[in-house]
Amino acid sequence: MVNRLELVDYRRRVAVLYEAVRAQRDPALGHQLWRTGRDLLFRKHPQSPLLPDDPLRRTGLPYWPYDPSLRFTAPVQPVQNGQQLSIPTGNDGITSLSQIGFVELGEPVNARLDVWWLNHYAGGLFVPVRDGTAGDTSYGGGRYLLDTAKSADLGGNADRLILDFNFLYHPSCRYNPEWVCPLAPEGNRIATPIRAGERL
């Protein structure tokens, strides 16, 4: 059984880490801070998704170098009658998603991505991405760009989001088969390879 207090502590630490990243004026330095913080959590925290003998506990997680061209401040375009999705997520039951809008991103991504609202926990924005590296140099199911329910949030304002592909990270199911994660639906799949963020 999951130790609930350990899980709360893990999420609290993630929230503090992202708060520190948002406070860092230089995104590249914020990215380094994020990498260091994630490696510490993955290495030592009892709620780490890594199995006890995973060599990544020693080496740290692999990433591509920071690329400033992959950071965007994008307006969220609303949609009328957005899609509704229900995704089985193992012991967590069903994750329900409502599409609230989309973002359009220019060079070098040149893609439209759907923005989802998580209809569980206390709610939150969710932007998964499955790009051209999936199944080759990143996890085949894709990565997460934004998940405010888990505090993975670089900021923005009432109608814009900061989306930095250098902060793409693998879901927990990439490391541990006991986890079942919501993966990128059709509107969050792009052919362009995004060689940024966490990699295999």
PDB file of C-alpha atoms in Angstrom:
ATOM      1  CA  MET A   1       0.000   0.000   0.000  1.00  0.00           C
ATOM      2  CA  VAL A   2       1.291   3.433  -0.928  1.00  0.00           C
ATOM      3  CA  ASN A   3       2.469   5.450   2.040  1.00  0.00           C
ATOM      4  CA  ARG A   4       0.244   8.489   1.640  1.00  0.00           C
ATOM      5  CA  LEU A   5       2.421  10.788   3.726  1.00  0.00           C
ATOM      6  CA  GLU A   6       5.489   9.884   1.659  1.00  0.00           C
ATOM      7  CA  LEU A   7       3.521  10.623  -1.510  1.00  0.00           C
ATOM      8  CA  VAL A   8       2.404  13.986  -0.148  1.00  0.00           C
ATOM      9  CA  ASP A   9       6.014  14.791   0.736  1.00  0.00           C
ATOM     10  CA  TYR A  10       7.164  13.857  -2.775  1.00  0.00           C
ATOM     11  CA  ARG A  11       4.546  16.099  -4.386  1.00  0.00           C
ATOM     12  CA  ARG A  12       5.390  18.898  -1.977  1.00  0.00           C
ATOM     13  CA  ARG A  13       9.051  18.675  -2.992  1.00  0.00           C
ATOM     14  CA  VAL A  14       8.130  18.735  -6.683  1.00  0.00           C
ATOM     15  CA  ALA A  15       6.053  21.871  -6.074  1.00  0.00           C
ATOM     16  CA  VAL A  16       8.958  23.568  -4.274  1.00  0.00           C
ATOM     17  CA  LEU A  17      11.314  22.582  -7.115  1.00  0.00           C
ATOM     18  CA  TYR A  18       9.093  24.100  -9.811  1.00  0.00           C
ATOM     19  CA  GLU A  19       8.605  27.235  -7.716  1.00  0.00           C
ATOM     20  CA  ALA A  20      12.390  27.645  -7.602  1.00  0.00           C
ATOM     21  CA  VAL A  21      12.619  27.054 -11.364  1.00  0.00           C
ATOM     22  CA  ARG A  22       9.988  29.733 -12.062  1.00  0.00           C
ATOM     23  CA  ALA A  23      11.888  32.173  -9.848  1.00  0.00           C
ATOM     24  CA  GLN A  24      15.103  31.663 -11.847  1.00  0.00           C
ATOM     25  CA  ARG A  25      15.376  34.458 -14.441  1.00  0.00           C
ATOM     26  CA  ASP A  26      17.644  32.458 -16.760  1.00  0.00           C
ATOM     27  CA  PRO A  27      15.666  29.472 -18.158  1.00  0.00           C
ATOM     28  CA  ALA A  28      18.851  27.488 -18.812  1.00  0.00           C
ATOM     29  CA  LEU A  29      19.906  27.856 -15.167  1.00  0.00           C
ATOM     30  CA  GLY A  30      16.355  26.954 -14.143  1.00  0.00           C
ATOM     31  CA  HIS A  31      16.654  23.834 -16.269  1.00  0.00           C
ATOM     32  CA  GLN A  32      19.878  22.840 -14.521  1.00  0.00           C
ATOM     33  CA  LEU A  33      18.206  23.385 -11.158  1.00  0.00           C
ATOM     34  CA  TRP A  34      15.300  21.191 -12.284  1.00  0.00           C
ATOM     35  CA  ARG A  35      17.613  18.397 -13.422  1.00  0.00           C
ATOM     36  CA  THR A  36      19.543  18.427 -10.164  1.00  0.00           C
ATOM     37  CA  GLY A  37      16.342  18.433  -8.105  1.00  0.00           C
ATOM     38  CA  ARG A  38      14.773  15.596 -10.070  1.00  0.00           C
ATOM     39  CA  ASP A  39      17.916  13.484  -9.808  1.00  0.00           C
ATOM     40  CA  LEU A  40      17.896  13.916  -6.031  1.00  0.00           C
ATOM     41  CA  LEU A  41      14.226  12.908  -5.769  1.00  0.00           C
ATOM     42  CA  PHE A  42      14.659   9.942  -8.096  1.00  0.00           C
ATOM     43  CA  ARG A  43      17.797   8.787  -6.298  1.00  0.00           C
ATOM     44  CA  LYS A  44      16.752   9.067  -2.661  1.00  0.00           C
ATOM     45  CA  HIS A  45      13.045   9.627  -2.117  1.00  0.00           C
ATOM     46  CA  PRO A  46      10.989   6.565  -1.044  1.00  0.00           C
ATOM     47  CA  GLN A  47       8.322   7.511  -3.623  1.00  0.00           C
ATOM     48  CA  SER A  48      10.829   7.526  -6.507  1.00  0.00           C
ATOM     49  CA  PRO A  49       9.366   5.723  -9.535  1.00  0.00           C
ATOM     50  CA  LEU A  50      12.751   4.030 -10.053  1.00  0.00           C
ATOM     51  CA  LEU A  51      13.072   0.430  -8.955  1.00  0.00           C
ATOM     52  CA  PRO A  52      15.636  -0.048  -6.155  1.00  0.00           C
ATOM     53  CA  ASP A  53      18.273  -1.553  -8.466  1.00  0.00           C
ATOM     54  CA  ASP A  54      17.776   0.844 -11.387  1.00  0.00           C
ATOM     55  CA  PRO A  55      21.216   2.182 -12.467  1.00  0.00           C
ATOM     56  CA  LEU A  56      19.644   5.613 -13.025  1.00  0.00           C
ATOM     57  CA  ARG A  57      19.722   6.021  -9.248  1.00  0.00           C
ATOM     58  CA  ARG A  58      23.516   6.237  -9.599  1.00  0.00           C
ATOM     59  CA  THR A  59      23.923   7.967 -12.956  1.00  0.00           C
ATOM     60  CA  GLY A  60      21.008  10.403 -12.884  1.00  0.00           C
ATOM     61  CA  LEU A  61      18.408  10.810 -15.604  1.00  0.00           C
ATOM     62  CA  PRO A  62      19.616  11.467 -19.180  1.00  0.00           C
ATOM     63  CA  TYR A  63      18.645  14.688 -20.984  1.00  0.00           C
ATOM     64  CA  TRP A  64      19.374  16.479 -24.206  1.00  0.00           C
ATOM     65  CA  PRO A  65      21.254  19.810 -23.855  1.00  0.00           C
ATOM     66  CA  TYR A  66      19.145  22.896 -23.214  1.00  0.00           C
ATOM     67  CA  ASP A  67      17.855  24.505 -26.425  1.00  0.00           C
ATOM     68  CA  PRO A  68      16.453  28.044 -25.930  1.00  0.00           C
ATOM     69  CA  SER A  69      14.554  27.881 -29.249  1.00  0.00           C
ATOM     70  CA  LEU A  70      12.177  25.342 -27.708  1.00  0.00           C
ATOM     71  CA  ARG A  71      10.700  27.699 -25.108  1.00  0.00           C
ATOM     72  CA  PHE A  72       7.356  29.343 -25.929  1.00  0.00           C
ATOM     73  CA  THR A  73       4.827  31.634 -24.289  1.00  0.00           C
ATOM     74  CA  ALA A  74       1.674  30.557 -26.067  1.00  0.00           C
ATOM     75  CA  PRO A  75      -1.918  31.781 -25.897  1.00  0.00           C
ATOM     76  CA  VAL A  76      -4.472  29.056 -25.235  1.00  0.00           C
ATOM     77  CA  GLN A  77      -7.079  29.069 -27.988  1.00  0.00           C
ATOM     78  CA  PRO A  78     -10.447  27.954 -26.581  1.00  0.00           C
ATOM     79  CA  VAL A  79     -12.577  25.246 -28.167  1.00  0.00           C
ATOM     80  CA  GLN A  80     -16.323  24.788 -28.170  1.00  0.00           C
ATOM     81  CA  ASN A  81     -17.545  21.312 -27.226  1.00  0.00           C
ATOM     82  CA  GLY A  82     -14.039  19.943 -26.707  1.00  0.00           C
ATOM     83  CA  GLN A  83     -13.354  16.240 -26.616  1.00  0.00           C
ATOM     84  CA  GLN A  84     -13.901  14.156 -23.491  1.00  0.00           C
ATOM     85  CA  LEU A  85     -11.597  11.233 -22.738  1.00  0.00           C
ATOM     86  CA  SER A  86     -11.701   8.495 -20.110  1.00  0.00           C
ATOM     87  CA  ILE A  87      -8.387   6.676 -19.740  1.00  0.00           C
ATOM     88  CA  PRO A  88      -7.935   3.538 -17.575  1.00  0.00           C
ATOM     89  CA  THR A  89      -5.026   4.140 -15.152  1.00  0.00           C
ATOM     90  CA  GLY A  90      -4.747   0.898 -13.177  1.00  0.00           C
ATOM     91  CA  ASN A  91      -5.354   1.103  -9.449  1.00  0.00           C
ATOM     92  CA  ASP A  92      -6.180   4.809  -9.807  1.00  0.00           C
ATOM     93  CA  GLY A  93      -9.289   3.820 -11.796  1.00  0.00           C
ATOM     94  CA  ILE A  94     -10.207   6.094 -14.688  1.00  0.00           C
ATOM     95  CA  THR A  95      -8.560   9.413 -15.527  1.00  0.00           C
ATOM     96  CA  SER A  96     -11.095  11.729 -17.105  1.00  0.00           C
ATOM     97  CA  LEU A  97      -9.892  14.539 -19.403  1.00  0.00           C
ATOM     98  CA  SER A  98     -11.752  17.456 -20.994  1.00  0.00           C
ATOM     99  CA  GLN A  99     -10.195  19.387 -23.860  1.00  0.00           C
ATOM    100  CA  ILE A 100     -10.336  23.095 -23.017  1.00  0.00           C
ATOM    101  CA  GLY A 101      -8.281  24.477 -25.885  1.00  0.00           C
ATOM    102  CA  PHE A 102      -5.121  24.214 -27.916  1.00  0.00           C
ATOM    103  CA  VAL A 103      -1.832  26.003 -28.483  1.00  0.00           C
ATOM    104  CA  GLU A 104      -0.121  26.674 -31.783  1.00  0.00           C
ATOM    105  CA  LEU A 105       3.664  26.656 -31.656  1.00  0.00           C
ATOM    106  CA  GLY A 106       6.028  28.001 -34.309  1.00  0.00           C
ATOM    107  CA  GLU A 107       9.552  27.085 -35.364  1.00  0.00           C
ATOM    108  CA  PRO A 108      11.203  24.721 -34.721  1.00  0.00           C
ATOM    109  CA  VAL A 109       8.211  22.707 -33.429  1.00  0.00           C
ATOM    110  CA  ASN A 110       5.523  23.852 -35.906  1.00  0.00           C
ATOM    111  CA  ALA A 111       2.705  22.029 -34.171  1.00  0.00           C
ATOM    112  CA  ARG A 112      -0.695  22.360 -32.606  1.00  0.00           C
ATOM    113  CA  LEU A 113      -1.166  20.669 -29.225  1.00  0.00           C
ATOM    114  CA  ASP A 114      -4.399  20.099 -27.348  1.00  0.00           C
ATOM    115  CA  VAL A 115      -4.662  21.445 -23.789  1.00  0.00           C
ATOM    116  CA  TRP A 116      -6.609  19.218 -21.400  1.00  0.00           C
ATOM    117  CA  TRP A 117      -8.273  19.672 -18.014  1.00  0.00           C
ATOM    118  CA  LEU A 118      -7.855  16.789 -15.563  1.00  0.00           C
ATOM    119  CA  ASN A 119     -11.233  16.065 -14.011  1.00  0.00           C
ATOM    120  CA  HIS A 120      -9.780  14.517 -10.859  1.00  0.00           C
ATOM    121  CA  TYR A 121      -7.709  15.504  -7.845  1.00  0.00           C
ATOM    122  CA  ALA A 122      -8.396  19.233  -7.600  1.00  0.00           C
ATOM    123  CA  GLY A 123      -8.264  19.533 -11.384  1.00  0.00           C
ATOM    124  CA  GLY A 124      -5.396  20.854 -13.441  1.00  0.00           C
ATOM    125  CA  LEU A 125      -3.997  21.495 -16.898  1.00  0.00           C
ATOM    126  CA  PHE A 126      -2.358  18.605 -18.737  1.00  0.00           C
ATOM    127  CA  VAL A 127      -0.315  18.662 -21.954  1.00  0.00           C
ATOM    128  CA  PRO A 128       1.288  15.335 -22.878  1.00  0.00           C
ATOM    129  CA  VAL A 129       3.413  15.091 -26.034  1.00  0.00           C
ATOM    130  CA  ARG A 130       4.383  12.156 -28.209  1.00  0.00           C
ATOM    131  CA  ASP A 131       6.939  13.410 -30.739  1.00  0.00           C
ATOM    132  CA  GLY A 132       9.171  11.936 -33.415  1.00  0.00           C
ATOM    133  CA  THR A 133      11.701  10.644 -30.872  1.00  0.00           C
ATOM    134  CA  ALA A 134       9.124   8.361 -29.179  1.00  0.00           C
ATOM    135  CA  GLY A 135      10.075   4.708 -29.224  1.00  0.00           C
ATOM    136  CA  ASP A 136      13.623   5.558 -30.307  1.00  0.00           C
ATOM    137  CA  THR A 137      15.367   8.040 -28.029  1.00  0.00           C
ATOM    138  CA  SER A 138      12.423   8.780 -25.734  1.00  0.00           C
ATOM    139  CA  TYR A 139       9.703   6.644 -24.164  1.00  0.00           C
ATOM    140  CA  GLY A 140       7.325   5.176 -26.734  1.00  0.00           C
ATOM    141  CA  GLY A 141       4.222   6.410 -24.923  1.00  0.00           C
ATOM    142  CA  GLY A 142       5.417  10.006 -24.953  1.00  0.00           C
ATOM    143  CA  ARG A 143       6.400  12.565 -22.335  1.00  0.00           C
ATOM    144  CA  TYR A 144       4.706  15.255 -20.252  1.00  0.00           C
ATOM    145  CA  LEU A 145       5.115  18.954 -20.986  1.00  0.00           C
ATOM    146  CA  LEU A 146       2.659  20.310 -18.413  1.00  0.00           C
ATOM    147  CA  ASP A 147       0.791  18.719 -15.502  1.00  0.00           C
ATOM    148  CA  THR A 148      -0.329  21.354 -13.027  1.00  0.00           C
ATOM    149  CA  ALA A 149      -2.082  18.767 -10.813  1.00  0.00           C
ATOM    150  CA  LYS A 150       1.412  17.451 -10.042  1.00  0.00           C
ATOM    151  CA  SER A 151       2.926  20.988  -9.898  1.00  0.00           C
ATOM    152  CA  ALA A 152       4.827  20.501 -13.181  1.00  0.00           C
ATOM    153  CA  ASP A 153       4.135  24.069 -14.266  1.00  0.00           C
ATOM    154  CA  LEU A 154       6.501  26.746 -15.588  1.00  0.00           C
ATOM    155  CA  GLY A 155       3.941  29.552 -15.290  1.00  0.00           C
ATOM    156  CA  GLY A 156       2.034  31.891 -17.540  1.00  0.00           C
ATOM    157  CA  ASN A 157      -1.006  34.074 -16.949  1.00  0.00           C
ATOM    158  CA  ALA A 158      -4.787  33.967 -17.368  1.00  0.00           C
ATOM    159  CA  ASP A 159      -4.630  33.126 -21.087  1.00  0.00           C
ATOM    160  CA  ARG A 160      -1.045  32.105 -21.854  1.00  0.00           C
ATOM    161  CA  LEU A 161       1.183  29.203 -20.871  1.00  0.00           C
ATOM    162  CA  ILE A 162       4.948  28.968 -20.712  1.00  0.00           C
ATOM    163  CA  LEU A 163       5.759  25.744 -22.530  1.00  0.00           C
ATOM    164  CA  ASP A 164       9.417  24.757 -22.564  1.00  0.00           C
ATOM    165  CA  PHE A 165      10.158  21.467 -24.292  1.00  0.00           C
ATOM    166  CA  ASN A 166      13.464  21.254 -22.451  1.00  0.00           C
ATOM    167  CA  PHE A 167      11.348  20.301 -19.427  1.00  0.00           C
ATOM    168  CA  LEU A 168       9.650  17.337 -21.134  1.00  0.00           C
ATOM    169  CA  TYR A 169       9.807  14.390 -18.771  1.00  0.00           C
ATOM    170  CA  HIS A 170       8.869  10.723 -18.869  1.00  0.00           C
ATOM    171  CA  PRO A 171       5.808   9.513 -16.973  1.00  0.00           C
ATOM    172  CA  SER A 172       6.360   7.145 -14.053  1.00  0.00           C
ATOM    173  CA  CYS A 173       5.220   4.120 -16.099  1.00  0.00           C
ATOM    174  CA  ARG A 174       8.416   4.440 -18.153  1.00  0.00           C
ATOM    175  CA  TYR A 175      10.360   3.304 -15.044  1.00  0.00           C
ATOM    176  CA  ASN A 176       8.027   0.971 -13.193  1.00  0.00           C
ATOM    177  CA  PRO A 177       5.412  -1.410 -14.669  1.00  0.00           C
ATOM    178  CA  GLU A 178       3.230  -0.991 -11.570  1.00  0.00           C
ATOM    179  CA  TRP A 179       2.341   2.526 -12.772  1.00  0.00           C
ATOM    180  CA  VAL A 180      -0.282   3.100 -15.463  1.00  0.00           C
ATOM    181  CA  CYS A 181      -0.096   6.608 -16.935  1.00  0.00           C
ATOM    182  CA  PRO A 182      -2.362   8.618 -19.224  1.00  0.00           C
ATOM    183  CA  LEU A 183      -0.520   8.908 -22.516  1.00  0.00           C
ATOM    184  CA  ALA A 184      -0.725  11.387 -25.384  1.00  0.00           C
ATOM    185  CA  PRO A 185      -4.007  11.290 -27.336  1.00  0.00           C
ATOM    186  CA  GLU A 186      -4.148  12.009 -31.064  1.00  0.00           C
ATOM    187  CA  GLY A 187      -4.153  15.813 -30.703  1.00  0.00           C
ATOM    188  CA  ASN A 188      -0.899  15.662 -28.737  1.00  0.00           C
ATOM    189  CA  ARG A 189       1.112  13.617 -31.217  1.00  0.00           C
ATOM    190  CA  ILE A 190       3.536  15.337 -33.548  1.00  0.00           C
ATOM    191  CA  ALA A 191       5.914  13.957 -36.154  1.00  0.00           C
ATOM    192  CA  THR A 192       8.698  16.455 -35.458  1.00  0.00           C
ATOM    193  CA  PRO A 193      11.470  14.948 -33.319  1.00  0.00           C
ATOM    194  CA  ILE A 194      11.910  17.097 -30.204  1.00  0.00           C
ATOM    195  CA  ARG A 195      15.463  16.444 -29.028  1.00  0.00           C
ATOM    196  CA  ALA A 196      15.031  18.226 -25.719  1.00  0.00           C
ATOM    197  CA  GLY A 197      14.085  17.230 -22.218  1.00  0.00           C
ATOM    198  CA  GLU A 198      14.417  13.792 -20.733  1.00  0.00           C
ATOM    199  CA  ARG A 199      15.598  11.013 -23.031  1.00  0.00           C
ATOM    200  CA  LEU A 200      16.326   7.286 -22.921  1.00  0.00           C
TER     201      LEU A 200
END
